[in-house]
JSON list of C-alpha atoms and ligand atoms in Angstrom, two decimals:
[
{"chain": "A", "resi": 1, "resn": "MET", "atom": "CA", "xyz": [6.42, 18.37, 27.76]},
{"chain": "A", "resi": 2, "resn": "LYS", "atom": "CA", "xyz": [9.32, 16.93, 30.09]},
{"chain": "A", "resi": 3, "resn": "LEU", "atom": "CA", "xyz": [10.91, 19.55, 32.52]},
{"chain": "A", "resi": 4, "resn": "LEU", "atom": "CA", "xyz": [13.61, 18.26, 35.21]},
{"chain": "A", "resi": 5, "resn": "LEU", "atom": "CA", "xyz": [14.30, 20.35, 38.48]},
{"chain": "A", "resi": 6, "resn": "LEU", "atom": "CA", "xyz": [18.00, 19.61, 40.03]},
{"chain": "A", "resi": 7, "resn": "ASN", "atom": "CA", "xyz": [18.90, 20.69, 43.26]},
{"chain": "A", "resi": 8, "resn": "GLY", "atom": "CA", "xyz": [21.56, 21.65, 44.61]},
{"chain": "A", "resi": 9, "resn": "PRO", "atom": "CA", "xyz": [24.40, 20.44, 47.57]},
{"chain": "A", "resi": 10, "resn": "ASN", "atom": "CA", "xyz": [22.30, 21.05, 51.47]},
{"chain": "A", "resi": 11, "resn": "LEU", "atom": "CA", "xyz": [19.31, 21.52, 50.04]},
{"chain": "A", "resi": 12, "resn": "ARG", "atom": "CA", "xyz": [17.45, 18.40, 51.28]},
{"chain": "A", "resi": 13, "resn": "LEU", "atom": "CA", "xyz": [17.90, 19.24, 54.06]},
{"chain": "A", "resi": 14, "resn": "LEU", "atom": "CA", "xyz": [15.35, 21.79, 53.86]},
{"chain": "A", "resi": 15, "resn": "GLY", "atom": "CA", "xyz": [12.31, 22.64, 56.42]},
{"chain": "A", "resi": 16, "resn": "THR", "atom": "CA", "xyz": [15.59, 22.11, 59.29]},
{"chain": "A", "resi": 17, "resn": "ARG", "atom": "CA", "xyz": [18.10, 24.20, 57.55]},
{"chain": "A", "resi": 18, "resn": "GLU", "atom": "CA", "xyz": [18.62, 27.64, 57.84]},
{"chain": "A", "resi": 19, "resn": "PRO", "atom": "CA", "xyz": [14.92, 28.09, 58.40]},
{"chain": "A", "resi": 20, "resn": "ASP", "atom": "CA", "xyz": [15.23, 31.98, 59.07]},
{"chain": "A", "resi": 21, "resn": "ILE", "atom": "CA", "xyz": [16.81, 32.40, 55.47]},
{"chain": "A", "resi": 22, "resn": "TYR", "atom": "CA", "xyz": [14.62, 29.31, 53.82]},
{"chain": "A", "resi": 23, "resn": "GLY", "atom": "CA", "xyz": [11.85, 28.51, 55.22]},
{"chain": "A", "resi": 24, "resn": "ARG", "atom": "CA", "xyz": [9.99, 25.51, 56.68]},
{"chain": "A", "resi": 25, "resn": "PHE", "atom": "CA", "xyz": [9.15, 24.21, 54.12]},
{"chain": "A", "resi": 26, "resn": "THR", "atom": "CA", "xyz": [11.23, 20.71, 53.19]},
{"chain": "A", "resi": 27, "resn": "LEU", "atom": "CA", "xyz": [12.66, 19.21, 49.50]},
{"chain": "A", "resi": 28, "resn": "ALA", "atom": "CA", "xyz": [9.30, 17.48, 49.09]},
{"chain": "A", "resi": 29, "resn": "ASP", "atom": "CA", "xyz": [7.00, 19.76, 49.47]},
{"chain": "A", "resi": 30, "resn": "ALA", "atom": "CA", "xyz": [9.47, 22.21, 46.97]},
{"chain": "A", "resi": 31, "resn": "GLU", "atom": "CA", "xyz": [9.50, 19.37, 44.39]},
{"chain": "A", "resi": 32, "resn": "ARG", "atom": "CA", "xyz": [5.41, 18.48, 44.99]},
{"chain": "A", "resi": 33, "resn": "LEU", "atom": "CA", "xyz": [4.71, 22.35, 44.07]},
{"chain": "A", "resi": 34, "resn": "ALA", "atom": "CA", "xyz": [6.58, 21.83, 41.35]},
{"chain": "A", "resi": 35, "resn": "ARG", "atom": "CA", "xyz": [5.00, 18.79, 39.14]},
{"chain": "A", "resi": 36, "resn": "GLU", "atom": "CA", "xyz": [1.76, 19.95, 40.47]},
{"chain": "A", "resi": 37, "resn": "THR", "atom": "CA", "xyz": [1.52, 23.52, 38.97]},
{"chain": "A", "resi": 38, "resn": "ALA", "atom": "CA", "xyz": [4.12, 21.28, 35.27]},
{"chain": "A", "resi": 39, "resn": "GLU", "atom": "CA", "xyz": [0.96, 19.09, 35.22]},
{"chain": "A", "resi": 40, "resn": "ARG", "atom": "CA", "xyz": [-0.85, 22.16, 35.33]},
{"chain": "A", "resi": 41, "resn": "PHE", "atom": "CA", "xyz": [0.24, 23.46, 32.21]},
{"chain": "A", "resi": 42, "resn": "GLY", "atom": "CA", "xyz": [0.47, 19.87, 30.46]},
{"chain": "A", "resi": 43, "resn": "ALA", "atom": "CA", "xyz": [4.00, 18.71, 31.21]},
{"chain": "A", "resi": 44, "resn": "THR", "atom": "CA", "xyz": [5.71, 16.19, 33.62]},
{"chain": "A", "resi": 45, "resn": "LEU", "atom": "CA", "xyz": [8.00, 16.42, 35.49]},
{"chain": "A", "resi": 46, "resn": "ASP", "atom": "CA", "xyz": [11.09, 14.92, 37.05]},
{"chain": "A", "resi": 47, "resn": "CYS", "atom": "CA", "xyz": [13.35, 15.81, 40.28]},
{"chain": "A", "resi": 48, "resn": "PHE", "atom": "CA", "xyz": [16.26, 15.04, 40.99]},
{"chain": "A", "resi": 49, "resn": "GLN", "atom": "CA", "xyz": [18.64, 16.36, 44.51]},
{"chain": "A", "resi": 50, "resn": "SER", "atom": "CA", "xyz": [22.19, 15.81, 44.96]},
{"chain": "A", "resi": 51, "resn": "ASP", "atom": "CA", "xyz": [24.89, 16.98, 47.47]},
{"chain": "A", "resi": 52, "resn": "VAL", "atom": "CA", "xyz": [27.65, 15.85, 44.51]},
{"chain": "A", "resi": 53, "resn": "GLU", "atom": "CA", "xyz": [28.84, 18.42, 41.40]},
{"chain": "A", "resi": 54, "resn": "GLY", "atom": "CA", "xyz": [29.94, 15.05, 39.64]},
{"chain": "A", "resi": 55, "resn": "GLU", "atom": "CA", "xyz": [25.69, 13.85, 39.76]},
{"chain": "A", "resi": 56, "resn": "LEU", "atom": "CA", "xyz": [24.36, 17.09, 38.88]},
{"chain": "A", "resi": 57, "resn": "VAL", "atom": "CA", "xyz": [27.31, 17.01, 36.15]},
{"chain": "A", "resi": 58, "resn": "ALA", "atom": "CA", "xyz": [26.04, 13.66, 34.84]},
{"chain": "A", "resi": 59, "resn": "LYS", "atom": "CA", "xyz": [22.11, 14.90, 35.44]},
{"chain": "A", "resi": 60, "resn": "ILE", "atom": "CA", "xyz": [22.06, 17.75, 33.12]},
{"chain": "A", "resi": 61, "resn": "GLY", "atom": "CA", "xyz": [24.36, 15.49, 30.86]},
{"chain": "A", "resi": 62, "resn": "ALA", "atom": "CA", "xyz": [22.27, 12.98, 30.08]},
{"chain": "A", "resi": 63, "resn": "ALA", "atom": "CA", "xyz": [19.38, 15.14, 29.71]},
{"chain": "A", "resi": 64, "resn": "ARG", "atom": "CA", "xyz": [19.61, 15.98, 25.90]},
{"chain": "A", "resi": 65, "resn": "GLY", "atom": "CA", "xyz": [17.11, 14.48, 24.30]},
{"chain": "A", "resi": 66, "resn": "VAL", "atom": "CA", "xyz": [14.97, 13.46, 26.67]},
{"chain": "A", "resi": 67, "resn": "TYR", "atom": "CA", "xyz": [14.04, 16.27, 28.46]},
{"chain": "A", "resi": 68, "resn": "ASP", "atom": "CA", "xyz": [13.11, 19.93, 27.12]},
{"chain": "A", "resi": 69, "resn": "GLY", "atom": "CA", "xyz": [14.07, 22.20, 30.06]},
{"chain": "A", "resi": 70, "resn": "LEU", "atom": "CA", "xyz": [15.53, 22.25, 33.56]},
{"chain": "A", "resi": 71, "resn": "VAL", "atom": "CA", "xyz": [15.26, 24.03, 36.50]},
{"chain": "A", "resi": 72, "resn": "ILE", "atom": "CA", "xyz": [18.06, 23.64, 38.47]},
{"chain": "A", "resi": 73, "resn": "ASN", "atom": "CA", "xyz": [18.58, 25.26, 42.47]},
{"chain": "A", "resi": 74, "resn": "PRO", "atom": "CA", "xyz": [22.67, 24.69, 42.49]},
{"chain": "A", "resi": 75, "resn": "ALA", "atom": "CA", "xyz": [23.14, 26.25, 45.50]},
{"chain": "A", "resi": 76, "resn": "ALA", "atom": "CA", "xyz": [26.43, 26.80, 46.99]},
{"chain": "A", "resi": 77, "resn": "TYR", "atom": "CA", "xyz": [27.49, 25.23, 43.17]},
{"chain": "A", "resi": 78, "resn": "THR", "atom": "CA", "xyz": [25.84, 28.24, 41.90]},
{"chain": "A", "resi": 79, "resn": "HIS", "atom": "CA", "xyz": [29.03, 30.69, 43.59]},
{"chain": "A", "resi": 80, "resn": "THR", "atom": "CA", "xyz": [31.96, 28.00, 42.59]},
{"chain": "A", "resi": 81, "resn": "SER", "atom": "CA", "xyz": [31.02, 25.63, 39.55]},
{"chain": "A", "resi": 82, "resn": "VAL", "atom": "CA", "xyz": [32.65, 25.93, 36.35]},
{"chain": "A", "resi": 83, "resn": "ALA", "atom": "CA", "xyz": [31.43, 22.78, 35.64]},
{"chain": "A", "resi": 84, "resn": "LEU", "atom": "CA", "xyz": [28.10, 22.92, 36.53]},
{"chain": "A", "resi": 85, "resn": "ARG", "atom": "CA", "xyz": [27.68, 25.88, 33.56]},
{"chain": "A", "resi": 86, "resn": "ASP", "atom": "CA", "xyz": [29.68, 24.33, 30.93]},
{"chain": "A", "resi": 87, "resn": "ALA", "atom": "CA", "xyz": [27.14, 21.42, 31.25]},
{"chain": "A", "resi": 88, "resn": "ILE", "atom": "CA", "xyz": [24.22, 23.26, 31.19]},
{"chain": "A", "resi": 89, "resn": "ALA", "atom": "CA", "xyz": [25.98, 25.37, 27.35]},
{"chain": "A", "resi": 90, "resn": "ALA", "atom": "CA", "xyz": [26.38, 21.23, 26.49]},
{"chain": "A", "resi": 91, "resn": "SER", "atom": "CA", "xyz": [23.13, 20.52, 26.57]},
{"chain": "A", "resi": 92, "resn": "GLU", "atom": "CA", "xyz": [20.72, 23.01, 24.51]},
{"chain": "A", "resi": 93, "resn": "LEU", "atom": "CA", "xyz": [18.00, 22.86, 26.90]},
{"chain": "A", "resi": 94, "resn": "PRO", "atom": "CA", "xyz": [16.40, 26.50, 27.88]},
{"chain": "A", "resi": 95, "resn": "ALA", "atom": "CA", "xyz": [16.99, 26.09, 31.94]},
{"chain": "A", "resi": 96, "resn": "VAL", "atom": "CA", "xyz": [16.19, 28.52, 35.08]},
{"chain": "A", "resi": 97, "resn": "GLU", "atom": "CA", "xyz": [17.78, 29.12, 37.71]},
{"chain": "A", "resi": 98, "resn": "LEU", "atom": "CA", "xyz": [16.44, 29.54, 40.99]},
{"chain": "A", "resi": 99, "resn": "HIS", "atom": "CA", "xyz": [17.17, 30.01, 44.02]},
{"chain": "A", "resi": 100, "resn": "ILE", "atom": "CA", "xyz": [15.18, 30.15, 48.06]},
{"chain": "A", "resi": 101, "resn": "SER", "atom": "CA", "xyz": [16.56, 32.91, 49.28]},
{"chain": "A", "resi": 102, "resn": "ASN", "atom": "CA", "xyz": [17.55, 36.75, 47.95]},
{"chain": "A", "resi": 103, "resn": "THR", "atom": "CA", "xyz": [21.61, 35.67, 47.34]},
{"chain": "A", "resi": 104, "resn": "HIS", "atom": "CA", "xyz": [22.36, 39.76, 46.32]},
{"chain": "A", "resi": 105, "resn": "LYS", "atom": "CA", "xyz": [20.78, 39.98, 50.21]},
{"chain": "A", "resi": 106, "resn": "ARG", "atom": "CA", "xyz": [23.60, 37.79, 51.50]},
{"chain": "A", "resi": 107, "resn": "GLU", "atom": "CA", "xyz": [26.92, 37.62, 51.43]},
{"chain": "A", "resi": 108, "resn": "ALA", "atom": "CA", "xyz": [29.45, 38.71, 48.18]},
{"chain": "A", "resi": 109, "resn": "PHE", "atom": "CA", "xyz": [30.21, 35.33, 47.38]},
{"chain": "A", "resi": 110, "resn": "ARG", "atom": "CA", "xyz": [26.37, 34.87, 46.44]},
{"chain": "A", "resi": 111, "resn": "HIS", "atom": "CA", "xyz": [26.73, 37.38, 44.42]},
{"chain": "A", "resi": 112, "resn": "VAL", "atom": "CA", "xyz": [28.20, 36.25, 41.90]},
{"chain": "A", "resi": 113, "resn": "SER", "atom": "CA", "xyz": [26.46, 33.31, 40.04]},
{"chain": "A", "resi": 114, "resn": "TYR", "atom": "CA", "xyz": [28.46, 31.50, 37.64]},
{"chain": "A", "resi": 115, "resn": "THR", "atom": "CA", "xyz": [25.11, 29.41, 36.30]},
{"chain": "A", "resi": 116, "resn": "ALA", "atom": "CA", "xyz": [23.18, 32.47, 35.19]},
{"chain": "A", "resi": 117, "resn": "PRO", "atom": "CA", "xyz": [24.80, 33.52, 32.09]},
{"chain": "A", "resi": 118, "resn": "VAL", "atom": "CA", "xyz": [24.19, 30.52, 30.40]},
{"chain": "A", "resi": 119, "resn": "CYS", "atom": "CA", "xyz": [20.93, 30.31, 31.70]},
{"chain": "A", "resi": 120, "resn": "VAL", "atom": "CA", "xyz": [17.17, 32.05, 29.84]},
{"chain": "A", "resi": 121, "resn": "ALA", "atom": "CA", "xyz": [16.49, 33.52, 33.85]},
{"chain": "A", "resi": 122, "resn": "GLN", "atom": "CA", "xyz": [16.64, 33.40, 37.31]},
{"chain": "A", "resi": 123, "resn": "LEU", "atom": "CA", "xyz": [14.61, 33.87, 39.86]},
{"chain": "A", "resi": 124, "resn": "MET", "atom": "CA", "xyz": [14.73, 34.85, 43.37]},
{"chain": "A", "resi": 125, "resn": "GLY", "atom": "CA", "xyz": [13.71, 35.25, 46.52]},
{"chain": "A", "resi": 126, "resn": "PHE", "atom": "CA", "xyz": [10.12, 34.24, 46.40]},
{"chain": "A", "resi": 127, "resn": "GLY", "atom": "CA", "xyz": [11.32, 31.26, 48.36]},
{"chain": "A", "resi": 128, "resn": "LEU", "atom": "CA", "xyz": [8.60, 27.88, 47.92]},
{"chain": "A", "resi": 129, "resn": "MET", "atom": "CA", "xyz": [6.50, 29.55, 45.45]},
{"chain": "A", "resi": 130, "resn": "GLY", "atom": "CA", "xyz": [9.94, 30.07, 43.28]},
{"chain": "A", "resi": 131, "resn": "TYR", "atom": "CA", "xyz": [9.37, 26.46, 42.85]},
{"chain": "A", "resi": 132, "resn": "ALA", "atom": "CA", "xyz": [5.71, 27.21, 41.17]},
{"chain": "A", "resi": 133, "resn": "LEU", "atom": "CA", "xyz": [6.78, 30.48, 39.35]},
{"chain": "A", "resi": 134, "resn": "ALA", "atom": "CA", "xyz": [10.08, 28.82, 37.73]},
{"chain": "A", "resi": 135, "resn": "VAL", "atom": "CA", "xyz": [8.23, 25.97, 36.88]},
{"chain": "A", "resi": 136, "resn": "GLU", "atom": "CA", "xyz": [5.59, 28.09, 34.96]},
{"chain": "A", "resi": 137, "resn": "GLY", "atom": "CA", "xyz": [8.35, 30.47, 33.67]},
{"chain": "A", "resi": 138, "resn": "LEU", "atom": "CA", "xyz": [9.88, 27.06, 31.83]},
{"chain": "A", "resi": 139, "resn": "VAL", "atom": "CA", "xyz": [6.81, 26.18, 30.01]},
{"chain": "A", "resi": 140, "resn": "ALA", "atom": "CA", "xyz": [5.89, 29.50, 28.86]},
{"chain": "A", "resi": 141, "resn": "HIS", "atom": "CA", "xyz": [9.44, 30.13, 27.69]},
{"chain": "A", "resi": 142, "resn": "ILE", "atom": "CA", "xyz": [8.79, 26.42, 26.42]},
{"chain": "A", "resi": 143, "resn": "ARG", "atom": "CA", "xyz": [5.97, 27.34, 24.26]},
{"chain": "A", "resi": 144, "resn": "GLY", "atom": "CA", "xyz": [7.37, 30.80, 23.04]},
{"chain": "A", "resi": 145, "resn": "VAL", "atom": "CA", "xyz": [4.61, 33.00, 25.51]},
{"chain": "A", "resi": 146, "resn": "VAL", "atom": "CA", "xyz": [7.60, 35.54, 26.52]},
{"chain": "A", "resi": 147, "resn": "ARG", "atom": "CA", "xyz": [10.01, 37.05, 24.16]},
{"chain": "B", "resi": 1, "resn": "DQA", "atom": "C1", "xyz": [20.25, 29.15, 47.19]},
{"chain": "B", "resi": 1, "resn": "DQA", "atom": "C2", "xyz": [21.36, 30.22, 47.70]},
{"chain": "B", "resi": 1, "resn": "DQA", "atom": "C3", "xyz": [22.98, 29.64, 47.88]},
{"chain": "B", "resi": 1, "resn": "DQA", "atom": "O1", "xyz": [24.04, 31.15, 48.58]},
{"chain": "B", "resi": 1, "resn": "DQA", "atom": "C4", "xyz": [23.05, 28.67, 49.19]},
{"chain": "B", "resi": 1, "resn": "DQA", "atom": "O2", "xyz": [24.64, 28.25, 48.60]},
{"chain": "B", "resi": 1, "resn": "DQA", "atom": "C5", "xyz": [21.65, 27.59, 48.94]},
{"chain": "B", "resi": 1, "resn": "DQA", "atom": "C6", "xyz": [21.17, 28.18, 48.59]},
{"chain": "B", "resi": 1, "resn": "DQA", "atom": "C7", "xyz": [18.91, 29.06, 47.30]},
{"chain": "B", "resi": 1, "resn": "DQA", "atom": "O3", "xyz": [18.02, 29.18, 46.82]},
{"chain": "B", "resi": 1, "resn": "DQA", "atom": "O4", "xyz": [19.28, 30.61, 47.83]},
{"chain": "B", "resi": 1, "resn": "DQA", "atom": "O5", "xyz": [22.61, 26.80, 48.81]},
{"chain": "B", "resi": 1, "resn": "DQA", "atom": "O6", "xyz": [20.59, 28.55, 46.32]}
]
């Protein structure tokens, strides 16, 4: 099983970016935890981060037939991007939308997700641990353990 982890804009700044909201862990920490979790379940995981919407769209577009599923933290594009939503839908890959913070406790504009309706699940508010939980949930979904 091959999985792809995508992180959107400003997530390369994790560690120093608004630590009261996002914690002190780095993107490398999150990617390592996700990869270790995938391996624990017998899967492999590739990681990609971009601040550029089109690069994320292109990566998802190229994922079909290569990967079995996606974990994606679309960051701010969650709340704006029809293009990312369409890319996930077109890929026909199971995707888990992940957020470090609980966006429902934050500004109203973060309460809407353009991407969640084309994902199998949305997970938020667990900080770094979310990267492990999202991978575990995606593997279970792909294996048909989740009904
Ligand atoms: C985020 C939440 C988004 O609203 C925000 O724009 C981010 C990070 C999260 O992981 O909590 O950049 O996706």
